[in-house]
mmCIF file of C-alpha atoms in Angstrom:
data_model
loop_
_atom_site.group_PDB
_atom_site.id
_atom_site.type_symbol
_atom_site.label_atom_id
_atom_site.label_comp_id
_atom_site.label_asym_id
_atom_site.label_seq_id
_atom_site.Cartn_x
_atom_site.Cartn_y
_atom_site.Cartn_z
ATOM 1 C CA UNK P 566 68.316 127.825 61.909
ATOM 2 C CA UNK P 567 68.500 127.593 57.967
ATOM 3 C CA UNK P 568 67.189 131.095 56.419
ATOM 4 C CA UNK P 569 66.802 131.343 52.570
ATOM 5 C CA UNK P 570 67.330 134.822 51.139
ATOM 6 C CA UNK P 571 65.606 134.727 47.350
ATOM 7 C CA UNK P 572 65.626 137.447 44.614
ATOM 8 C CA UNK P 573 64.440 139.144 42.790
ATOM 9 C CA UNK P 574 61.031 139.462 44.328
ATOM 10 C CA UNK P 575 59.608 140.324 40.460
ATOM 11 C CA UNK P 576 60.937 139.824 37.539
ATOM 12 C CA UNK P 577 59.213 140.892 34.282
ATOM 13 C CA UNK P 578 61.062 139.326 30.999
ATOM 14 C CA UNK P 579 60.195 139.035 27.275
ATOM 15 C CA UNK P 580 58.648 135.800 26.199
ATOM 16 C CA UNK P 581 61.483 133.733 24.630
ATOM 17 C CA UNK P 582 64.275 135.655 26.828
ATOM 18 C CA UNK P 583 65.915 133.630 29.553
ATOM 19 C CA UNK P 584 64.714 134.142 33.261
ATOM 20 C CA UNK P 585 67.076 133.863 36.299
ATOM 21 C CA UNK P 586 66.132 133.497 40.095
ATOM 22 C CA UNK P 587 68.791 133.386 42.374
ATOM 23 C CA UNK P 588 68.979 132.140 46.312
ATOM 24 C CA UNK P 589 71.661 132.046 49.038
ATOM 25 C CA UNK P 590 71.240 129.695 52.096
ATOM 26 C CA UNK P 591 73.108 130.257 55.626
ATOM 27 C CA UNK P 592 72.761 126.353 57.153
ATOM 28 C CA UNK P 593 76.252 124.488 55.449
ATOM 29 C CA UNK P 594 74.398 121.295 56.294
ATOM 30 C CA UNK P 595 71.832 121.537 53.985
ATOM 31 C CA UNK P 596 71.528 119.031 51.363
ATOM 32 C CA UNK P 597 68.234 118.825 49.402
ATOM 33 C CA UNK P 598 67.101 122.089 47.381
ATOM 34 C CA UNK P 599 64.295 122.033 45.710
ATOM 35 C CA UNK P 600 62.177 124.762 43.509
ATOM 36 C CA UNK P 601 58.227 125.236 43.332
ATOM 37 C CA UNK P 602 55.642 126.625 40.738
ATOM 38 C CA UNK P 603 52.927 127.979 42.540
ATOM 39 C CA UNK P 604 49.895 129.690 40.467
ATOM 40 C CA UNK P 605 47.153 131.695 41.663
ATOM 41 C CA UNK P 606 45.009 129.952 44.280
ATOM 42 C CA UNK P 607 46.841 126.331 43.879
ATOM 43 C CA UNK P 608 49.322 124.599 45.818
ATOM 44 C CA UNK P 609 53.011 124.612 44.743
ATOM 45 C CA UNK P 610 54.307 122.509 42.275
ATOM 46 C CA UNK P 611 58.073 121.171 42.256
ATOM 47 C CA UNK P 612 59.523 121.614 39.470
ATOM 48 C CA UNK P 613 63.145 120.667 40.096
ATOM 49 C CA UNK P 614 65.199 119.857 42.722
ATOM 50 C CA UNK P 615 69.038 119.069 43.411
ATOM 51 C CA UNK P 616 70.920 117.333 45.845
ATOM 52 C CA UNK P 617 74.193 118.726 47.447
ATOM 53 C CA UNK P 618 76.199 116.136 45.607
ATOM 54 C CA UNK P 619 75.854 117.617 42.293
ATOM 55 C CA UNK P 620 76.274 121.127 40.958
ATOM 56 C CA UNK P 621 73.805 121.318 37.769
ATOM 57 C CA UNK P 622 70.761 119.555 36.614
ATOM 58 C CA UNK P 623 68.773 120.086 33.701
ATOM 59 C CA UNK P 624 64.946 119.126 32.488
ATOM 60 C CA UNK P 625 64.488 120.797 29.409
ATOM 61 C CA UNK P 626 64.076 124.479 29.575
ATOM 62 C CA UNK P 627 64.681 124.431 33.172
ATOM 63 C CA UNK P 628 68.088 123.958 35.045
ATOM 64 C CA UNK P 629 69.133 124.476 38.604
ATOM 65 C CA UNK P 630 72.960 125.153 39.689
ATOM 66 C CA UNK P 631 74.114 124.892 43.160
ATOM 67 C CA UNK P 632 77.188 126.305 44.451
ATOM 68 C CA UNK P 633 77.500 124.935 47.876
ATOM 69 C CA UNK P 634 80.832 126.640 48.671
ATOM 70 C CA UNK P 635 79.048 129.934 48.057
ATOM 71 C CA UNK P 636 75.785 128.530 49.588
ATOM 72 C CA UNK P 637 74.008 129.499 46.763
ATOM 73 C CA UNK P 638 71.512 128.021 43.839
ATOM 74 C CA UNK P 639 69.838 129.547 40.855
ATOM 75 C CA UNK P 640 66.764 128.234 38.732
ATOM 76 C CA UNK P 641 67.357 129.073 34.869
ATOM 77 C CA UNK P 642 64.209 128.690 32.912
ATOM 78 C CA UNK P 643 65.073 129.184 29.060
ATOM 79 C CA UNK P 644 62.829 130.200 26.098
ATOM 80 C CA UNK P 645 60.145 131.571 28.680
ATOM 81 C CA UNK P 646 56.516 130.887 27.641
ATOM 82 C CA UNK P 647 53.224 132.838 29.035
ATOM 83 C CA UNK P 648 51.963 129.840 30.847
ATOM 84 C CA UNK P 649 55.543 130.326 32.635
ATOM 85 C CA UNK P 650 54.067 133.128 34.812
ATOM 86 C CA UNK P 651 53.589 132.480 38.258
ATOM 87 C CA UNK P 652 55.102 132.961 41.489
ATOM 88 C CA UNK P 653 58.507 130.769 42.101
ATOM 89 C CA UNK P 654 60.189 129.423 45.578
ATOM 90 C CA UNK P 655 63.087 128.129 46.296
ATOM 91 C CA UNK P 656 63.643 126.149 49.476
ATOM 92 C CA UNK P 657 66.394 124.233 51.274
ATOM 93 C CA UNK P 658 66.456 121.861 54.085
ATOM 94 C CA UNK P 659 68.861 119.514 55.650
ATOM 95 C CA UNK P 660 66.451 116.406 56.052
ATOM 96 C CA UNK P 661 66.933 115.366 52.596
ATOM 97 C CA UNK P 662 63.388 115.732 51.591
ATOM 98 C CA UNK P 663 60.169 117.594 52.581
ATOM 99 C CA UNK P 664 60.525 117.852 56.419
ATOM 100 C CA UNK P 665 61.663 121.379 57.743
ATOM 101 C CA UNK P 666 61.991 123.028 54.116
ATOM 102 C CA UNK P 667 62.808 126.586 54.504
ATOM 103 C CA UNK P 668 61.303 128.459 51.823
ATOM 104 C CA UNK P 669 62.555 131.711 50.334
ATOM 105 C CA UNK P 670 59.727 134.572 49.988
ATOM 106 C CA UNK P 671 59.292 134.121 46.523
ATOM 107 C CA UNK P 672 59.613 135.414 42.918
ATOM 108 C CA UNK P 673 56.871 136.608 40.991
ATOM 109 C CA UNK P 674 57.626 135.972 37.192
ATOM 110 C CA UNK P 675 56.104 138.052 34.552
ATOM 111 C CA UNK P 676 56.675 136.863 31.003
ATOM 112 C CA UNK P 677 55.497 139.640 29.009
ATOM 113 C CA UNK P 678 54.099 139.009 25.273
ATOM 114 C CA UNK C 1260 46.834 108.169 40.653
ATOM 115 C CA UNK C 1261 44.840 111.124 42.829
ATOM 116 C CA UNK C 1262 46.977 113.831 44.398
ATOM 117 C CA UNK C 1263 47.361 114.813 47.647
ATOM 118 C CA UNK C 1264 43.581 116.204 48.962
ATOM 119 C CA UNK C 1265 42.843 118.872 51.269
ATOM 120 C CA UNK C 1266 39.373 119.556 52.317
ATOM 121 C CA UNK C 1267 37.674 122.165 53.182
ATOM 122 C CA UNK C 1268 39.640 124.220 49.994
ATOM 123 C CA UNK C 1269 38.054 127.573 52.127
ATOM 124 C CA UNK C 1270 37.448 127.393 55.458
ATOM 125 C CA UNK C 1271 35.627 130.481 57.445
ATOM 126 C CA UNK C 1272 35.536 130.540 61.074
ATOM 127 C CA UNK C 1273 34.882 133.315 63.854
ATOM 128 C CA UNK C 1274 37.179 134.096 66.456
ATOM 129 C CA UNK C 1275 37.209 131.460 69.442
ATOM 130 C CA UNK C 1276 35.866 128.740 67.276
ATOM 131 C CA UNK C 1277 38.083 125.375 66.170
ATOM 132 C CA UNK C 1278 39.411 124.842 62.990
ATOM 133 C CA UNK C 1279 39.914 120.781 61.543
ATOM 134 C CA UNK C 1280 41.557 120.901 58.091
ATOM 135 C CA UNK C 1281 42.295 117.528 56.496
ATOM 136 C CA UNK C 1282 45.020 115.849 54.499
ATOM 137 C CA UNK C 1283 44.848 112.319 52.217
ATOM 138 C CA UNK C 1284 48.163 112.256 51.159
ATOM 139 C CA UNK C 1285 48.802 110.366 47.734
ATOM 140 C CA UNK C 1286 48.563 106.512 47.593
ATOM 141 C CA UNK C 1287 51.318 104.605 48.803
ATOM 142 C CA UNK C 1288 52.758 107.705 50.845
ATOM 143 C CA UNK C 1289 53.208 107.732 54.679
ATOM 144 C CA UNK C 1290 54.500 110.692 55.594
ATOM 145 C CA UNK C 1291 53.085 114.101 55.916
ATOM 146 C CA UNK C 1292 53.893 117.503 56.049
ATOM 147 C CA UNK C 1293 52.345 120.348 57.080
ATOM 148 C CA UNK C 1294 53.152 124.323 55.807
ATOM 149 C CA UNK C 1295 51.813 127.897 56.479
ATOM 150 C CA UNK C 1296 51.691 130.229 53.854
ATOM 151 C CA UNK C 1297 51.024 134.095 54.789
ATOM 152 C CA UNK C 1298 49.809 136.663 52.165
ATOM 153 C CA UNK C 1299 53.049 137.560 50.015
ATOM 154 C CA UNK C 1300 54.850 135.324 52.004
ATOM 155 C CA UNK C 1301 57.001 131.556 51.499
ATOM 156 C CA UNK C 1302 55.587 128.466 53.291
ATOM 157 C CA UNK C 1303 56.495 127.772 56.607
ATOM 158 C CA UNK C 1304 57.358 124.458 57.881
ATOM 159 C CA UNK C 1305 55.001 123.468 60.734
ATOM 160 C CA UNK C 1306 54.768 119.426 61.571
ATOM 161 C CA UNK C 1307 55.697 116.208 59.956
ATOM 162 C CA UNK C 1308 53.986 112.996 60.585
ATOM 163 C CA UNK C 1309 54.204 109.716 59.907
ATOM 164 C CA UNK C 1310 51.439 107.253 60.552
ATOM 165 C CA UNK C 1311 50.544 107.333 64.204
ATOM 166 C CA UNK C 1312 53.720 109.381 64.693
ATOM 167 C CA UNK C 1313 54.587 112.879 65.017
ATOM 168 C CA UNK C 1314 58.228 112.967 64.066
ATOM 169 C CA UNK C 1315 59.329 116.765 64.091
ATOM 170 C CA UNK C 1316 56.891 119.385 65.067
ATOM 171 C CA UNK C 1317 59.498 122.201 65.671
ATOM 172 C CA UNK C 1318 57.383 124.494 63.736
ATOM 173 C CA UNK C 1319 54.140 124.285 65.206
ATOM 174 C CA UNK C 1320 52.886 127.126 67.847
ATOM 175 C CA UNK C 1321 53.226 125.505 71.354
ATOM 176 C CA UNK C 1322 49.185 126.273 72.281
ATOM 177 C CA UNK C 1323 46.121 125.950 70.171
ATOM 178 C CA UNK C 1324 47.606 124.005 67.613
ATOM 179 C CA UNK C 1325 47.762 120.094 67.144
ATOM 180 C CA UNK C 1326 48.284 117.379 64.388
ATOM 181 C CA UNK C 1327 47.570 114.094 63.988
ATOM 182 C CA UNK C 1328 48.096 111.406 61.498
ATOM 183 C CA UNK C 1329 46.140 108.235 62.159
ATOM 184 C CA UNK C 1330 46.450 104.756 61.370
ATOM 185 C CA UNK C 1331 43.079 105.125 59.116
ATOM 186 C CA UNK C 1332 42.072 108.195 57.588
ATOM 187 C CA UNK C 1333 43.418 111.348 56.945
ATOM 188 C CA UNK C 1334 45.786 113.816 58.338
ATOM 189 C CA UNK C 1335 44.167 116.834 60.936
ATOM 190 C CA UNK C 1336 45.399 120.002 61.369
ATOM 191 C CA UNK C 1337 43.156 121.388 64.552
ATOM 192 C CA UNK C 1338 43.421 124.641 65.619
ATOM 193 C CA UNK C 1339 41.579 125.750 68.685
ATOM 194 C CA UNK C 1340 40.029 128.779 69.832
ATOM 195 C CA UNK C 1341 41.010 130.706 66.390
ATOM 196 C CA UNK C 1342 42.174 133.834 66.113
ATOM 197 C CA UNK C 1343 42.625 136.428 63.183
ATOM 198 C CA UNK C 1344 46.465 135.644 62.595
ATOM 199 C CA UNK C 1345 45.711 132.230 62.318
ATOM 200 C CA UNK C 1346 44.333 133.282 58.682
ATOM 201 C CA UNK C 1347 46.122 132.107 56.073
ATOM 202 C CA UNK C 1348 46.675 128.978 53.356
ATOM 203 C CA UNK C 1349 47.502 125.807 55.036
ATOM 204 C CA UNK C 1350 49.156 123.201 52.888
ATOM 205 C CA UNK C 1351 50.034 119.514 53.192
ATOM 206 C CA UNK C 1352 52.304 117.366 51.370
ATOM 207 C CA UNK C 1353 52.829 114.040 51.272
ATOM 208 C CA UNK C 1354 55.650 111.185 50.105
ATOM 209 C CA UNK C 1355 56.364 107.990 49.999
ATOM 210 C CA UNK C 1356 59.547 108.028 52.129
ATOM 211 C CA UNK C 1357 61.323 110.257 54.411
ATOM 212 C CA UNK C 1358 64.012 112.142 52.023
ATOM 213 C CA UNK C 1359 61.912 111.807 48.479
ATOM 214 C CA UNK C 1360 60.605 114.431 47.147
ATOM 215 C CA UNK C 1361 57.188 115.584 48.625
ATOM 216 C CA UNK C 1362 54.286 116.712 46.653
ATOM 217 C CA UNK C 1363 51.954 119.382 47.682
ATOM 218 C CA UNK C 1364 48.015 119.713 47.716
ATOM 219 C CA UNK C 1365 45.747 122.568 46.822
ATOM 220 C CA UNK C 1366 45.818 124.072 50.397
ATOM 221 C CA UNK C 1367 42.521 125.012 52.937
ATOM 222 C CA UNK C 1368 42.382 128.986 53.216
ATOM 223 C CA UNK C 1369 41.243 129.708 56.348
ATOM 224 C CA UNK C 1370 39.667 132.990 56.801
ATOM 225 C CA UNK C 1371 39.443 134.049 60.636
ATOM 226 C CA UNK C 1372 36.074 136.728 61.108
#
């Protein structure tokens, strides 16, 4: 089955700086890679996703890159703000949607004022 | 358009009792997914259902756990004879079609005492 590794487990950055979270996956059949933000006591919120037919996708301050050859994908947040503080999860699936998503263990992002 | 609704938000059960978790998908969504999250862990896929059908239950424990999504009403995740190890947050997600992005509910936090 699929295995997703996520690093780092904790990331502390100064407000205004950039944050990068990296994930690797094992199943070459995986074709959908969403990123979720989870705040304390809440459910995961989809913030951006990428499918295997593209290498990069951007939405305002958030971008995701995918390297299918190396089987890794990354989340980039620029100009970080205090409200970006949360736990971020990467996930992968060959189902193309939310069925059978394999999640990483999460990155606790802390934005220092 | 209300989001994915889960209830109850918190559920306490004694060992050996039954737990019933409910999930009402977003309007127009007929695909439902259940995930379990242990403390400090990522989400683990349990089951994928479409109206009246179980599509993929590969992540569901073989005993004590069952799920349904009837033609009318919410999806139900049922855990019989709960044990302390069942204590976790259970999240439901829904999507309009297979392969499209999914939206998560706020979760049900089950505590077994």
